[in-house]
mmCIF file with all atom_site columns, C-alpha atoms in Angstrom:
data_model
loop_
_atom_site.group_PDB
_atom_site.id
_atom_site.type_symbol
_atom_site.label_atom_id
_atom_site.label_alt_id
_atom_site.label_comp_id
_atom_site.label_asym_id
_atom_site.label_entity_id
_atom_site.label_seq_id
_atom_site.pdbx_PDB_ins_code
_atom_site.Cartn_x
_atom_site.Cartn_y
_atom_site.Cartn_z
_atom_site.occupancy
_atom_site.B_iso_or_equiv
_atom_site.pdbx_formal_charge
_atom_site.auth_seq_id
_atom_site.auth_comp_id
_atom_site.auth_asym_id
_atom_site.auth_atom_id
_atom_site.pdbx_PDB_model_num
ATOM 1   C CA . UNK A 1 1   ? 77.757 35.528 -119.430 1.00 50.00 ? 123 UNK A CA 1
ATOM 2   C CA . UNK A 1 2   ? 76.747 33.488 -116.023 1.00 57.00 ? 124 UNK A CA 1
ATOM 3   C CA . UNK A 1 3   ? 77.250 30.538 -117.339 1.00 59.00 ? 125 UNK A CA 1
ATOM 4   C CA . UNK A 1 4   ? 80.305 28.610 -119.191 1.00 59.00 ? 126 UNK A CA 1
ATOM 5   C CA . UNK A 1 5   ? 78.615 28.359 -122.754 1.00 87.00 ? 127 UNK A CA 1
ATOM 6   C CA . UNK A 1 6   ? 79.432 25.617 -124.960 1.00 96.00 ? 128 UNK A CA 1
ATOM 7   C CA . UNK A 1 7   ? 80.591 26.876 -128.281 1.00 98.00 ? 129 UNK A CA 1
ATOM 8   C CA . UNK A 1 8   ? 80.133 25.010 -131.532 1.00 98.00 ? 130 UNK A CA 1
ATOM 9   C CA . UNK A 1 9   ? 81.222 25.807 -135.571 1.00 98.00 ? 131 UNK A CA 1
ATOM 10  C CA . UNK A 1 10  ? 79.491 24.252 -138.644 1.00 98.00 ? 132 UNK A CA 1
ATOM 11  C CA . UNK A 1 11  ? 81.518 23.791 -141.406 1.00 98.00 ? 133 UNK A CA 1
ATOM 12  C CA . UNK A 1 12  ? 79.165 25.110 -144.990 1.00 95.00 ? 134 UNK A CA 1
ATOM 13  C CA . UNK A 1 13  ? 78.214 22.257 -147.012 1.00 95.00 ? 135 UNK A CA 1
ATOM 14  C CA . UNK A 1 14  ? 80.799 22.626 -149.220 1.00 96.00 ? 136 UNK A CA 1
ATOM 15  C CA . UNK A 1 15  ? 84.629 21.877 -148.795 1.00 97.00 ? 137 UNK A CA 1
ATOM 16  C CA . UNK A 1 16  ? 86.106 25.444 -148.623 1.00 96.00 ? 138 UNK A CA 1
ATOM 17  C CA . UNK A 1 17  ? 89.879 25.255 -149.619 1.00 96.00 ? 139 UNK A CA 1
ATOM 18  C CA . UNK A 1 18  ? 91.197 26.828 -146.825 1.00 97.00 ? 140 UNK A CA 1
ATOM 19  C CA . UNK A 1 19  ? 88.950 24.555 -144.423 1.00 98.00 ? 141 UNK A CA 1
ATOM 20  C CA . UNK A 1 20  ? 91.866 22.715 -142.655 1.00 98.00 ? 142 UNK A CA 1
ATOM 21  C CA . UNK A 1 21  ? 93.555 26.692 -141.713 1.00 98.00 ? 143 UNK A CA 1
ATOM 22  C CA . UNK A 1 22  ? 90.188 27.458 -140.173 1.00 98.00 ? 144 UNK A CA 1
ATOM 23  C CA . UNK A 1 23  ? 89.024 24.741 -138.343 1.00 98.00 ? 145 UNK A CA 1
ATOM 24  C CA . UNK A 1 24  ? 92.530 24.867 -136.650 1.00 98.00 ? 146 UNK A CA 1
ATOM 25  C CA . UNK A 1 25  ? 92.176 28.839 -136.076 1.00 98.00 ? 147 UNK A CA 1
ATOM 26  C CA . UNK A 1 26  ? 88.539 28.245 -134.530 1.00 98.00 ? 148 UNK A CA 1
ATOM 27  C CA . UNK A 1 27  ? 89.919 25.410 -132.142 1.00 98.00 ? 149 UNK A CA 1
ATOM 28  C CA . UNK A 1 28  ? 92.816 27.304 -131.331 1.00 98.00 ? 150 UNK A CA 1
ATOM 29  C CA . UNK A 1 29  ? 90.648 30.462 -130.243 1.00 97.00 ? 151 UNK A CA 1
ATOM 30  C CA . UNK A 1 30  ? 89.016 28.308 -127.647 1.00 96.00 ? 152 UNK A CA 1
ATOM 31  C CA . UNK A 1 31  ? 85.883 26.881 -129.418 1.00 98.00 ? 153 UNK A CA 1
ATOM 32  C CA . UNK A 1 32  ? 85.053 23.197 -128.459 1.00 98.00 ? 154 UNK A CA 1
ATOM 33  C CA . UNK A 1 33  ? 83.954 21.123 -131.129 1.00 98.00 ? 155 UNK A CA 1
ATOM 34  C CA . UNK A 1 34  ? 83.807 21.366 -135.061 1.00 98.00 ? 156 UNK A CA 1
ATOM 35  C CA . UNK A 1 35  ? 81.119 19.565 -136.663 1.00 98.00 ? 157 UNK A CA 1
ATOM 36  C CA . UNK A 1 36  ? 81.773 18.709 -140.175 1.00 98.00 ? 158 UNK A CA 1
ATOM 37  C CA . UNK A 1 37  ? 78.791 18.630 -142.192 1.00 95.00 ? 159 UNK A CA 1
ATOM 38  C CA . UNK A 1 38  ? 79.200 18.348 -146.174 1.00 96.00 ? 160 UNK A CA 1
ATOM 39  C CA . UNK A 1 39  ? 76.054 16.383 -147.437 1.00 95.00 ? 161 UNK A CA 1
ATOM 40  C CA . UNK A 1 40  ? 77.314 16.425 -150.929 1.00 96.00 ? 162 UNK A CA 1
ATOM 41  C CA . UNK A 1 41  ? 81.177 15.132 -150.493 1.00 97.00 ? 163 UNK A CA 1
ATOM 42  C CA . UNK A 1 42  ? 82.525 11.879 -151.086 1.00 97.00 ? 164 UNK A CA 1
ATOM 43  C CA . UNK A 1 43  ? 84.298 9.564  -148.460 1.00 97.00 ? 165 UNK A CA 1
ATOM 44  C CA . UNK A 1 44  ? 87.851 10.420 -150.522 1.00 98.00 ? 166 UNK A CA 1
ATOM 45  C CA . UNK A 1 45  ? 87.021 13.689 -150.154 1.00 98.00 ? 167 UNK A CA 1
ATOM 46  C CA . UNK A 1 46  ? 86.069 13.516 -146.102 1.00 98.00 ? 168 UNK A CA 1
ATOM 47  C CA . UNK A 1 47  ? 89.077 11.083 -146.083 1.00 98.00 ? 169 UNK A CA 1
ATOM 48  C CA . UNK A 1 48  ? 91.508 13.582 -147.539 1.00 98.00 ? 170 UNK A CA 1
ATOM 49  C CA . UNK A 1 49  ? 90.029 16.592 -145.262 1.00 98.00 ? 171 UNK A CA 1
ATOM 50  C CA . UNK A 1 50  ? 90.550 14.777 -142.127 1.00 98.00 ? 172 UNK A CA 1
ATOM 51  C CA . UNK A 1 51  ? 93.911 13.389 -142.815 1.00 98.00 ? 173 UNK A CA 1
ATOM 52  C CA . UNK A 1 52  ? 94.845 17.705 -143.858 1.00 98.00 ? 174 UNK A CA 1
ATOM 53  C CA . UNK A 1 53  ? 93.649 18.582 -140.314 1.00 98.00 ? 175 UNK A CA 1
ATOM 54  C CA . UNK A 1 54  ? 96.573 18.247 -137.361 1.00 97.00 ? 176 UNK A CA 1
ATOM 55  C CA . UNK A 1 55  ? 95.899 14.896 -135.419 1.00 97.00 ? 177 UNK A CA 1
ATOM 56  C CA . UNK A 1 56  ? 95.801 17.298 -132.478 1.00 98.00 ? 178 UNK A CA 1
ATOM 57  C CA . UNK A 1 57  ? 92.536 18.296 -133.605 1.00 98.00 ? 179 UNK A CA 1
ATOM 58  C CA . UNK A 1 58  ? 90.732 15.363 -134.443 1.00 98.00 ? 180 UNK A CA 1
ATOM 59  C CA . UNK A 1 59  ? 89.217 14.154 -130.783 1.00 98.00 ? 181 UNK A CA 1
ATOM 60  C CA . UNK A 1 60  ? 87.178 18.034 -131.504 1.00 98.00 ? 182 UNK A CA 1
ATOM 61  C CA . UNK A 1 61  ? 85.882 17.015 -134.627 1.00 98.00 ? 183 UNK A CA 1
ATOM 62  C CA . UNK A 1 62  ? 82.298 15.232 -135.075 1.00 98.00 ? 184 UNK A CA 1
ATOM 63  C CA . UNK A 1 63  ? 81.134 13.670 -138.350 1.00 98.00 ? 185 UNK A CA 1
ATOM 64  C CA . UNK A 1 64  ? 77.914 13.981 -140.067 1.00 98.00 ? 186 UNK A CA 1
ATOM 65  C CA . UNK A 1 65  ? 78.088 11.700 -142.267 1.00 96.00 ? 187 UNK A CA 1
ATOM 66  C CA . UNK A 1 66  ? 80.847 8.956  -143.396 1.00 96.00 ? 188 UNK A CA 1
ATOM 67  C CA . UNK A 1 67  ? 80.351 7.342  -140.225 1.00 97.00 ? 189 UNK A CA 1
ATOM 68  C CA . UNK A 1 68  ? 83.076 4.732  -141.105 1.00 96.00 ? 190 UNK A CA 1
ATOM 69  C CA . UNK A 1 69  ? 85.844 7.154  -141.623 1.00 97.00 ? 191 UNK A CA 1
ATOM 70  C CA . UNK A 1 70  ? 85.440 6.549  -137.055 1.00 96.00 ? 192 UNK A CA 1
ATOM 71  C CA . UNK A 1 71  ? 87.711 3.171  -137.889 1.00 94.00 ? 193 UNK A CA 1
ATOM 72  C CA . UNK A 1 72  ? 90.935 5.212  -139.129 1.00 97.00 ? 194 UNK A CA 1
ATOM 73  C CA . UNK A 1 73  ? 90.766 8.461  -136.769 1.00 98.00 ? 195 UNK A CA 1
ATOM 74  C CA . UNK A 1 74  ? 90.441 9.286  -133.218 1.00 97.00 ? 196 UNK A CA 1
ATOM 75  C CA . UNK A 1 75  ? 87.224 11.559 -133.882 1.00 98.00 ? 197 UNK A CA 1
ATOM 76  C CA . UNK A 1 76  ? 84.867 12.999 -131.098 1.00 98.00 ? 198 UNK A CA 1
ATOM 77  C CA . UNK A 1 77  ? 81.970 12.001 -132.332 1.00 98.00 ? 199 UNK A CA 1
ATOM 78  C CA . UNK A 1 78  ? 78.902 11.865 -134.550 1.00 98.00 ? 200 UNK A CA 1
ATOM 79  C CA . UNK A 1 79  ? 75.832 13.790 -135.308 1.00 98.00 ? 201 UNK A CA 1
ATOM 80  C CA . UNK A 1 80  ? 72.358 12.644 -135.994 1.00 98.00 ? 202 UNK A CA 1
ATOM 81  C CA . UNK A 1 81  ? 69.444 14.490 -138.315 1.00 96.00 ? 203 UNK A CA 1
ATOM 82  C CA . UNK A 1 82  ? 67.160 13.917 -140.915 1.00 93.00 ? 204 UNK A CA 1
ATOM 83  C CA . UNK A 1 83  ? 69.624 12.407 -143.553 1.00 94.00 ? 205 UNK A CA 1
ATOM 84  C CA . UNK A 1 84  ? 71.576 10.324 -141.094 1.00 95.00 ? 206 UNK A CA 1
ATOM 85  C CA . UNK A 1 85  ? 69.364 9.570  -138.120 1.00 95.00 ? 207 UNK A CA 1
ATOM 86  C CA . UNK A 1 86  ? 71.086 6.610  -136.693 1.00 95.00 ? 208 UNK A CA 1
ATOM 87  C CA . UNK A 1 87  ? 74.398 5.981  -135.288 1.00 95.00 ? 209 UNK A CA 1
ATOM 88  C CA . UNK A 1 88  ? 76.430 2.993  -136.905 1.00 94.00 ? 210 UNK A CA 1
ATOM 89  C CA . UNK A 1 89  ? 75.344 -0.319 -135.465 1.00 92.00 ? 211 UNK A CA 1
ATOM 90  C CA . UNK A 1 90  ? 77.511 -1.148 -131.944 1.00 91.00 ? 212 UNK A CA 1
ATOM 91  C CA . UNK A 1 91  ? 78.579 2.346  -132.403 1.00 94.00 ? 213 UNK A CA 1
ATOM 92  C CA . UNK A 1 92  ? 79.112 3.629  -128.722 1.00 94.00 ? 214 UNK A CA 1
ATOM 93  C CA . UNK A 1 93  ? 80.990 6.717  -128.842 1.00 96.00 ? 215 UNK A CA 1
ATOM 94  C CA . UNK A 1 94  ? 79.599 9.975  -128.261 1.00 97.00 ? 216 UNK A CA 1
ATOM 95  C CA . UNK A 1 95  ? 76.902 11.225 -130.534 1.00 97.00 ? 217 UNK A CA 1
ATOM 96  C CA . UNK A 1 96  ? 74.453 14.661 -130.525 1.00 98.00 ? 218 UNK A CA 1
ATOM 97  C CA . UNK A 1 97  ? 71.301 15.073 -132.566 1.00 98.00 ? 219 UNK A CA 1
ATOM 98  C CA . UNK A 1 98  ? 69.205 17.812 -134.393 1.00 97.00 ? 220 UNK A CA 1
ATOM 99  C CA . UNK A 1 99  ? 66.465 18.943 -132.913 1.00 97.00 ? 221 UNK A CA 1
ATOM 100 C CA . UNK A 1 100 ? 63.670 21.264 -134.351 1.00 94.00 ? 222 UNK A CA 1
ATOM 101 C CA . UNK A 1 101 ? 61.023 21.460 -131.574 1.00 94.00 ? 223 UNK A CA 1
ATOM 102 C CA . UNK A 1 102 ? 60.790 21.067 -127.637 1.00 94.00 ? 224 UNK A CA 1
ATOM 103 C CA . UNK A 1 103 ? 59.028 17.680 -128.022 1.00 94.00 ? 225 UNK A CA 1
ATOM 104 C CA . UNK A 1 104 ? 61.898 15.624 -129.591 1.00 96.00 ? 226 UNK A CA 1
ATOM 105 C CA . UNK A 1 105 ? 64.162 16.806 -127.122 1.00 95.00 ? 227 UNK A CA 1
ATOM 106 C CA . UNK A 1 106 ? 62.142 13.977 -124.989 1.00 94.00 ? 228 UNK A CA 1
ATOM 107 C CA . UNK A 1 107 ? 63.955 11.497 -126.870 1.00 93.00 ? 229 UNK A CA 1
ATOM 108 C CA . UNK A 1 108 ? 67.311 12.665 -126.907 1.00 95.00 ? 230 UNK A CA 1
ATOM 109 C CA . UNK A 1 109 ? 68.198 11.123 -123.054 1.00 94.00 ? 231 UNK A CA 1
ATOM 110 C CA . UNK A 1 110 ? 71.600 9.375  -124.744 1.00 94.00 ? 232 UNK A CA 1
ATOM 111 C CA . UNK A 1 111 ? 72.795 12.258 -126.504 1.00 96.00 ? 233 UNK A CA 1
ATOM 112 C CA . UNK A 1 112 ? 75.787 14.350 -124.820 1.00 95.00 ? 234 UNK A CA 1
ATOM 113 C CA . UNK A 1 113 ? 74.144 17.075 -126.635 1.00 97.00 ? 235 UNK A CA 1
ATOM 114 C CA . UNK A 1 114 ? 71.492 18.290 -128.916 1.00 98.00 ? 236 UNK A CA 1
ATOM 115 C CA . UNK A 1 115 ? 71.039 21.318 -131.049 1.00 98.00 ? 237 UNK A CA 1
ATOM 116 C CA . UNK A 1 116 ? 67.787 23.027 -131.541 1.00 97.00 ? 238 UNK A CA 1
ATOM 117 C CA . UNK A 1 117 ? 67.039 25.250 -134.810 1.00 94.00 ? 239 UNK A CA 1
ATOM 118 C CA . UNK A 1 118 ? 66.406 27.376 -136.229 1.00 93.00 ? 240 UNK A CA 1
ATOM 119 C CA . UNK A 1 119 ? 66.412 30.029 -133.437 1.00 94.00 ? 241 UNK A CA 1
ATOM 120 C CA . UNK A 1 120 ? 67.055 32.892 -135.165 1.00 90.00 ? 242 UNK A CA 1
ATOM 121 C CA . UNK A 1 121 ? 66.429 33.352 -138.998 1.00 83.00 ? 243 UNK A CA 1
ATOM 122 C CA . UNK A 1 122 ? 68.902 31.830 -141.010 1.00 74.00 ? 244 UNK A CA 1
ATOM 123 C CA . UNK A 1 123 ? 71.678 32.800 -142.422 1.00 71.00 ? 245 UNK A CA 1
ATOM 124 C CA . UNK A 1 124 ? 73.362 30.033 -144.555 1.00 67.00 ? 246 UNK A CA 1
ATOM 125 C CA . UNK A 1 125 ? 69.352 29.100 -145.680 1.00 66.00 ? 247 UNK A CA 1
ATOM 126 C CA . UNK A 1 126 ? 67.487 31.316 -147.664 1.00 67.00 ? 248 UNK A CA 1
ATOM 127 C CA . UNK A 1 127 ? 64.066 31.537 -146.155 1.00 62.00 ? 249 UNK A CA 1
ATOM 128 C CA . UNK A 1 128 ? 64.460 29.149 -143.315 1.00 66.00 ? 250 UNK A CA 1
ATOM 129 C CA . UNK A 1 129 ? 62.797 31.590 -140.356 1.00 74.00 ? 251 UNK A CA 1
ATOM 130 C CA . UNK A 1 130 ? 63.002 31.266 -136.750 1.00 81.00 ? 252 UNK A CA 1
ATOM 131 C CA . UNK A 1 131 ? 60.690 28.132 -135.599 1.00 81.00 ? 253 UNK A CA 1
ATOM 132 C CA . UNK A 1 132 ? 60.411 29.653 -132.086 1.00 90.00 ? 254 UNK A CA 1
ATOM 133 C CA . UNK A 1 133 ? 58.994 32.477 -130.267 1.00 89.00 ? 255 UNK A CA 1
ATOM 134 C CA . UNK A 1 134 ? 61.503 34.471 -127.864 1.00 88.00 ? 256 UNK A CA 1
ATOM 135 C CA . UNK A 1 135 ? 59.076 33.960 -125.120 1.00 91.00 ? 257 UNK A CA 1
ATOM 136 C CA . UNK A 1 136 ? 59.515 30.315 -125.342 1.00 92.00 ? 258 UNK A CA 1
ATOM 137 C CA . UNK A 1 137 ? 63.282 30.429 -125.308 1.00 94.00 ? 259 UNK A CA 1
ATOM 138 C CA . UNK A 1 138 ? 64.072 31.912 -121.814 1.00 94.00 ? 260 UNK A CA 1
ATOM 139 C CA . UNK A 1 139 ? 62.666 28.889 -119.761 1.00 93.00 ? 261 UNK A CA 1
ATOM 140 C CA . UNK A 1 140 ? 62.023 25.848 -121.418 1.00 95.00 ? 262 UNK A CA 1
ATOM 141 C CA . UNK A 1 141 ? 61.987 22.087 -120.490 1.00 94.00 ? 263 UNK A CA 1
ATOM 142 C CA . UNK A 1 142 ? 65.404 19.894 -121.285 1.00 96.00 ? 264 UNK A CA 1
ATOM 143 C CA . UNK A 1 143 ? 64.376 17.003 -119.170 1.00 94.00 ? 265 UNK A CA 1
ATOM 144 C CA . UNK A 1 144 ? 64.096 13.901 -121.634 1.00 93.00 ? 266 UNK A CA 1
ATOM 145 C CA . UNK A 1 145 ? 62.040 10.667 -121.028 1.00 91.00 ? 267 UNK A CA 1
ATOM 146 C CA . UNK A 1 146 ? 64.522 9.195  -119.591 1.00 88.00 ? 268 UNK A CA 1
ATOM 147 C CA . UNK A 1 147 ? 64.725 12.010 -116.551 1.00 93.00 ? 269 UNK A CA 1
ATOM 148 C CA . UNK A 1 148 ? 67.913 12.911 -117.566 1.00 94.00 ? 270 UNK A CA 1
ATOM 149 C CA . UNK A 1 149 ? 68.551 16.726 -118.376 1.00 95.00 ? 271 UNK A CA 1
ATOM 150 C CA . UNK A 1 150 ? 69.598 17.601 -121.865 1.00 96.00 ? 272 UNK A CA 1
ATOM 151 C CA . UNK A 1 151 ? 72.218 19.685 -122.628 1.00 97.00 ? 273 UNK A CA 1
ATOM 152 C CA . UNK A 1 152 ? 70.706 21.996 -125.368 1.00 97.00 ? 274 UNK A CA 1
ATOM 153 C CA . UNK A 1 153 ? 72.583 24.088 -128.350 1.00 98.00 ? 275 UNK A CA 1
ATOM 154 C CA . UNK A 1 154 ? 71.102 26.989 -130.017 1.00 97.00 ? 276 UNK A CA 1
ATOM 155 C CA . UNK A 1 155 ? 71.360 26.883 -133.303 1.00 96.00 ? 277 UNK A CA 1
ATOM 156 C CA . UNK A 1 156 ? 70.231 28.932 -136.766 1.00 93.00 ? 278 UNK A CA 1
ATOM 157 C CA . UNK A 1 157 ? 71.302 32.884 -137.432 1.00 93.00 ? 279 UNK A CA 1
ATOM 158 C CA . UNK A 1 158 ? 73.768 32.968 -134.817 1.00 96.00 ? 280 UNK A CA 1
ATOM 159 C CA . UNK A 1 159 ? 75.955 36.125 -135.318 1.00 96.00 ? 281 UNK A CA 1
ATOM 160 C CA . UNK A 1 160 ? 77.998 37.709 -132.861 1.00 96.00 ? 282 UNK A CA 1
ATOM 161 C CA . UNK A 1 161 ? 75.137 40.897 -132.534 1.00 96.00 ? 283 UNK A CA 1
ATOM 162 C CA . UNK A 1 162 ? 72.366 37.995 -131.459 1.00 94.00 ? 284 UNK A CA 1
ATOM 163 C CA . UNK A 1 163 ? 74.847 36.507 -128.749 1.00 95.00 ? 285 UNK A CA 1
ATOM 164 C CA . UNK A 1 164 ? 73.715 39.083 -125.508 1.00 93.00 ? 286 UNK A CA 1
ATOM 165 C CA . UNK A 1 165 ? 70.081 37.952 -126.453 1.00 91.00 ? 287 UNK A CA 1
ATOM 166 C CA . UNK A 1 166 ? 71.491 34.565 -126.586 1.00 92.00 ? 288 UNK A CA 1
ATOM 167 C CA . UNK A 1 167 ? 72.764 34.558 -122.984 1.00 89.00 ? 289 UNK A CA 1
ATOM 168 C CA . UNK A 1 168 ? 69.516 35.490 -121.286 1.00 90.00 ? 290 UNK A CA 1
ATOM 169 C CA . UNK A 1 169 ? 68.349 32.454 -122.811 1.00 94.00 ? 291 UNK A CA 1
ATOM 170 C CA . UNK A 1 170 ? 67.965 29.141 -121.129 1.00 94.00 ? 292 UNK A CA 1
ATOM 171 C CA . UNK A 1 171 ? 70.899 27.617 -123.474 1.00 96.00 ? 293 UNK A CA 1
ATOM 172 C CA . UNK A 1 172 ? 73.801 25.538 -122.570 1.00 96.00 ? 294 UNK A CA 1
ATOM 173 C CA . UNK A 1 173 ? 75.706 26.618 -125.456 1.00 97.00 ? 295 UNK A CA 1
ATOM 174 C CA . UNK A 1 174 ? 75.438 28.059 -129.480 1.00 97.00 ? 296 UNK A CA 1
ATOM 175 C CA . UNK A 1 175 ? 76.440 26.618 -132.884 1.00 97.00 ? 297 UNK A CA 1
ATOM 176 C CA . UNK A 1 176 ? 78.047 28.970 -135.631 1.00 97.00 ? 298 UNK A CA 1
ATOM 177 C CA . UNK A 1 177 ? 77.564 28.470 -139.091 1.00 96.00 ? 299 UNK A CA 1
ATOM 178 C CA . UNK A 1 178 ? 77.199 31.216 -141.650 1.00 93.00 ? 300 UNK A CA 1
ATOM 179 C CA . UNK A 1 179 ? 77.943 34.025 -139.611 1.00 96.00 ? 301 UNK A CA 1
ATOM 180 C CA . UNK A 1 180 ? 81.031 32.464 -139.110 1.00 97.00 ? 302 UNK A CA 1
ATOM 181 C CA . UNK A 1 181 ? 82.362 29.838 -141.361 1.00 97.00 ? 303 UNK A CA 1
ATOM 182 C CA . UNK A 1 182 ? 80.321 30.796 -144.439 1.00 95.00 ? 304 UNK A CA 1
ATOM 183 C CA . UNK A 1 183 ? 83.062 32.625 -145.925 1.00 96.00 ? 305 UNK A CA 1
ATOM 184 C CA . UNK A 1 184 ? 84.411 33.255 -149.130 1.00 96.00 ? 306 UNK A CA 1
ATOM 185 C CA . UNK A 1 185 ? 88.493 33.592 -148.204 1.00 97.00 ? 307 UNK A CA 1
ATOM 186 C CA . UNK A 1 186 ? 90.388 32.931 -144.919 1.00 97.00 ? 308 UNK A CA 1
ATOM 187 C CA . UNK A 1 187 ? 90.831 37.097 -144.213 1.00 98.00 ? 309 UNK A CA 1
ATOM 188 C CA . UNK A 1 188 ? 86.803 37.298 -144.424 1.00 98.00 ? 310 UNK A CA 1
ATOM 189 C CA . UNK A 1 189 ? 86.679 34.120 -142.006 1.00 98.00 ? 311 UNK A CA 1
ATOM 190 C CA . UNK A 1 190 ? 89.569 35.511 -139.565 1.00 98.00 ? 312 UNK A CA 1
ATOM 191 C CA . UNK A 1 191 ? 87.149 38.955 -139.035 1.00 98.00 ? 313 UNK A CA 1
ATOM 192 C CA . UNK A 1 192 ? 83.827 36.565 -138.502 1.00 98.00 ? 314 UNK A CA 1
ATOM 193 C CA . UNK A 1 193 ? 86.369 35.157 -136.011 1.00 98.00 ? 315 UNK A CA 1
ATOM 194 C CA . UNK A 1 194 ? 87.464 38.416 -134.607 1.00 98.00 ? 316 UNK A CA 1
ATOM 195 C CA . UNK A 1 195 ? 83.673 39.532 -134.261 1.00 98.00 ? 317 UNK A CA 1
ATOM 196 C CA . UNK A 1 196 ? 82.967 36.607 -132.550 1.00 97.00 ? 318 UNK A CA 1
ATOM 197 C CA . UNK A 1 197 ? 85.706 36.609 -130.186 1.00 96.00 ? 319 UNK A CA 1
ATOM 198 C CA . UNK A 1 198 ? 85.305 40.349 -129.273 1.00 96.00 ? 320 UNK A CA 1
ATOM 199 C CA . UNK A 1 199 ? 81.997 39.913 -128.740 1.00 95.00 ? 321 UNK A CA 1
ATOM 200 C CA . UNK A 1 200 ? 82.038 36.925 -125.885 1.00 93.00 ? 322 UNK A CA 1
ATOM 201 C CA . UNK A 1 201 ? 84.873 39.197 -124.473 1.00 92.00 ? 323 UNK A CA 1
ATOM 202 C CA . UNK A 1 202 ? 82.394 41.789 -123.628 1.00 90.00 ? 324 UNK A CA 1
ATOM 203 C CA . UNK A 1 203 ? 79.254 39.905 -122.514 1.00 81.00 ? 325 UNK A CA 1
#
């Protein structure tokens, strides 16, 4: 790759029992940030996850939802979409958003980050296609109203087989999900792991 590229994992929306082994294992292997995304969990259960996870870990872990569970850990972050699209009031820590077209990048100036989906076909969503044409993808605007550049994520049917495409496009970084944390035991999630890692090796 020519550039350093900023490397992401999505938890699945539910809890997977071995969850604490990998998000340790995908930290450990280099990646920078986890973001923890289950929709359907309850604040003992989020509680319980973080506490299972080696402080170590916590300043790369961002929160998309239980915002308050930020007053008992040292967490790096949150992230904003649809279902949560606000940050905690006097919240000032650092926070990235969903994005699913150029145009609301324009209002993403504060973020440290955003991601923009789906780029590729999904794989953790039935039916949820690529929003984007390639064409679009290898030059595009990340300048927000503000004037201050945005540094953009690709996310949505990222596999290890899409990430030489991926690097000839104007992205500061990816976001894993299915390909790599939708799986069913911790051997299938240590090869998605091993794909992954042999396959930045070689670009």
């Amino acid at each position: 790759m020519d550039k350093p590229q900023f490397k992401i994992a999505f938890t699945t929306e539910e809890i997977a029992d071995f969850e604490p082994n990998m998000i340790a294992e995908i930290l450990d292997h280099g990646w920078d940030m986890i973001h923890i995304r289950h929709p359907r969990a309850s604040f003992r259960d989020m509680r319980n996850l973080i506490e299972s996870i080696p402080m170590r870990y916590h300043s790369r872990l961002r929160l998309h939802g239980h915002f308050e569970l930020l007053n008992s850990f040292n967490l790096g972050g949150i992230h904003l979409n649809r279902r949560c699209p606000l940050p905690p009031a006097n919240y000032r820590g650092p926070y990235s958003r969903s994005c699913h077209s150029f145009g609301e990048l324009k209002e993403c100036g504060d973020c440290d980050y955003v991601t923009l989906s789906p780029i590729f076909d999904s794989i953790s969503k039935n039916g949820y296609k690529s929003g984007f044409e390639k064409k679009q993808l290898f030059k595009f605007d990340k300048t927000a109203s503000s004037d201050v550049t945005i540094k953009v994520i690709a996310l949505g049917g990222i596999t290890p087989e899409r990430l030489p495409a991926l690097s000839d496009m104007d992205f500061d970084g990816f976001a894993a999900l299915g390909a790599l944390t939708g799986a069913s035991d911790l051997e299938e999630f240590r090869k998605n792991l091993r794909s992954f890692t042999q396959t930045l090796n070689n670009i």
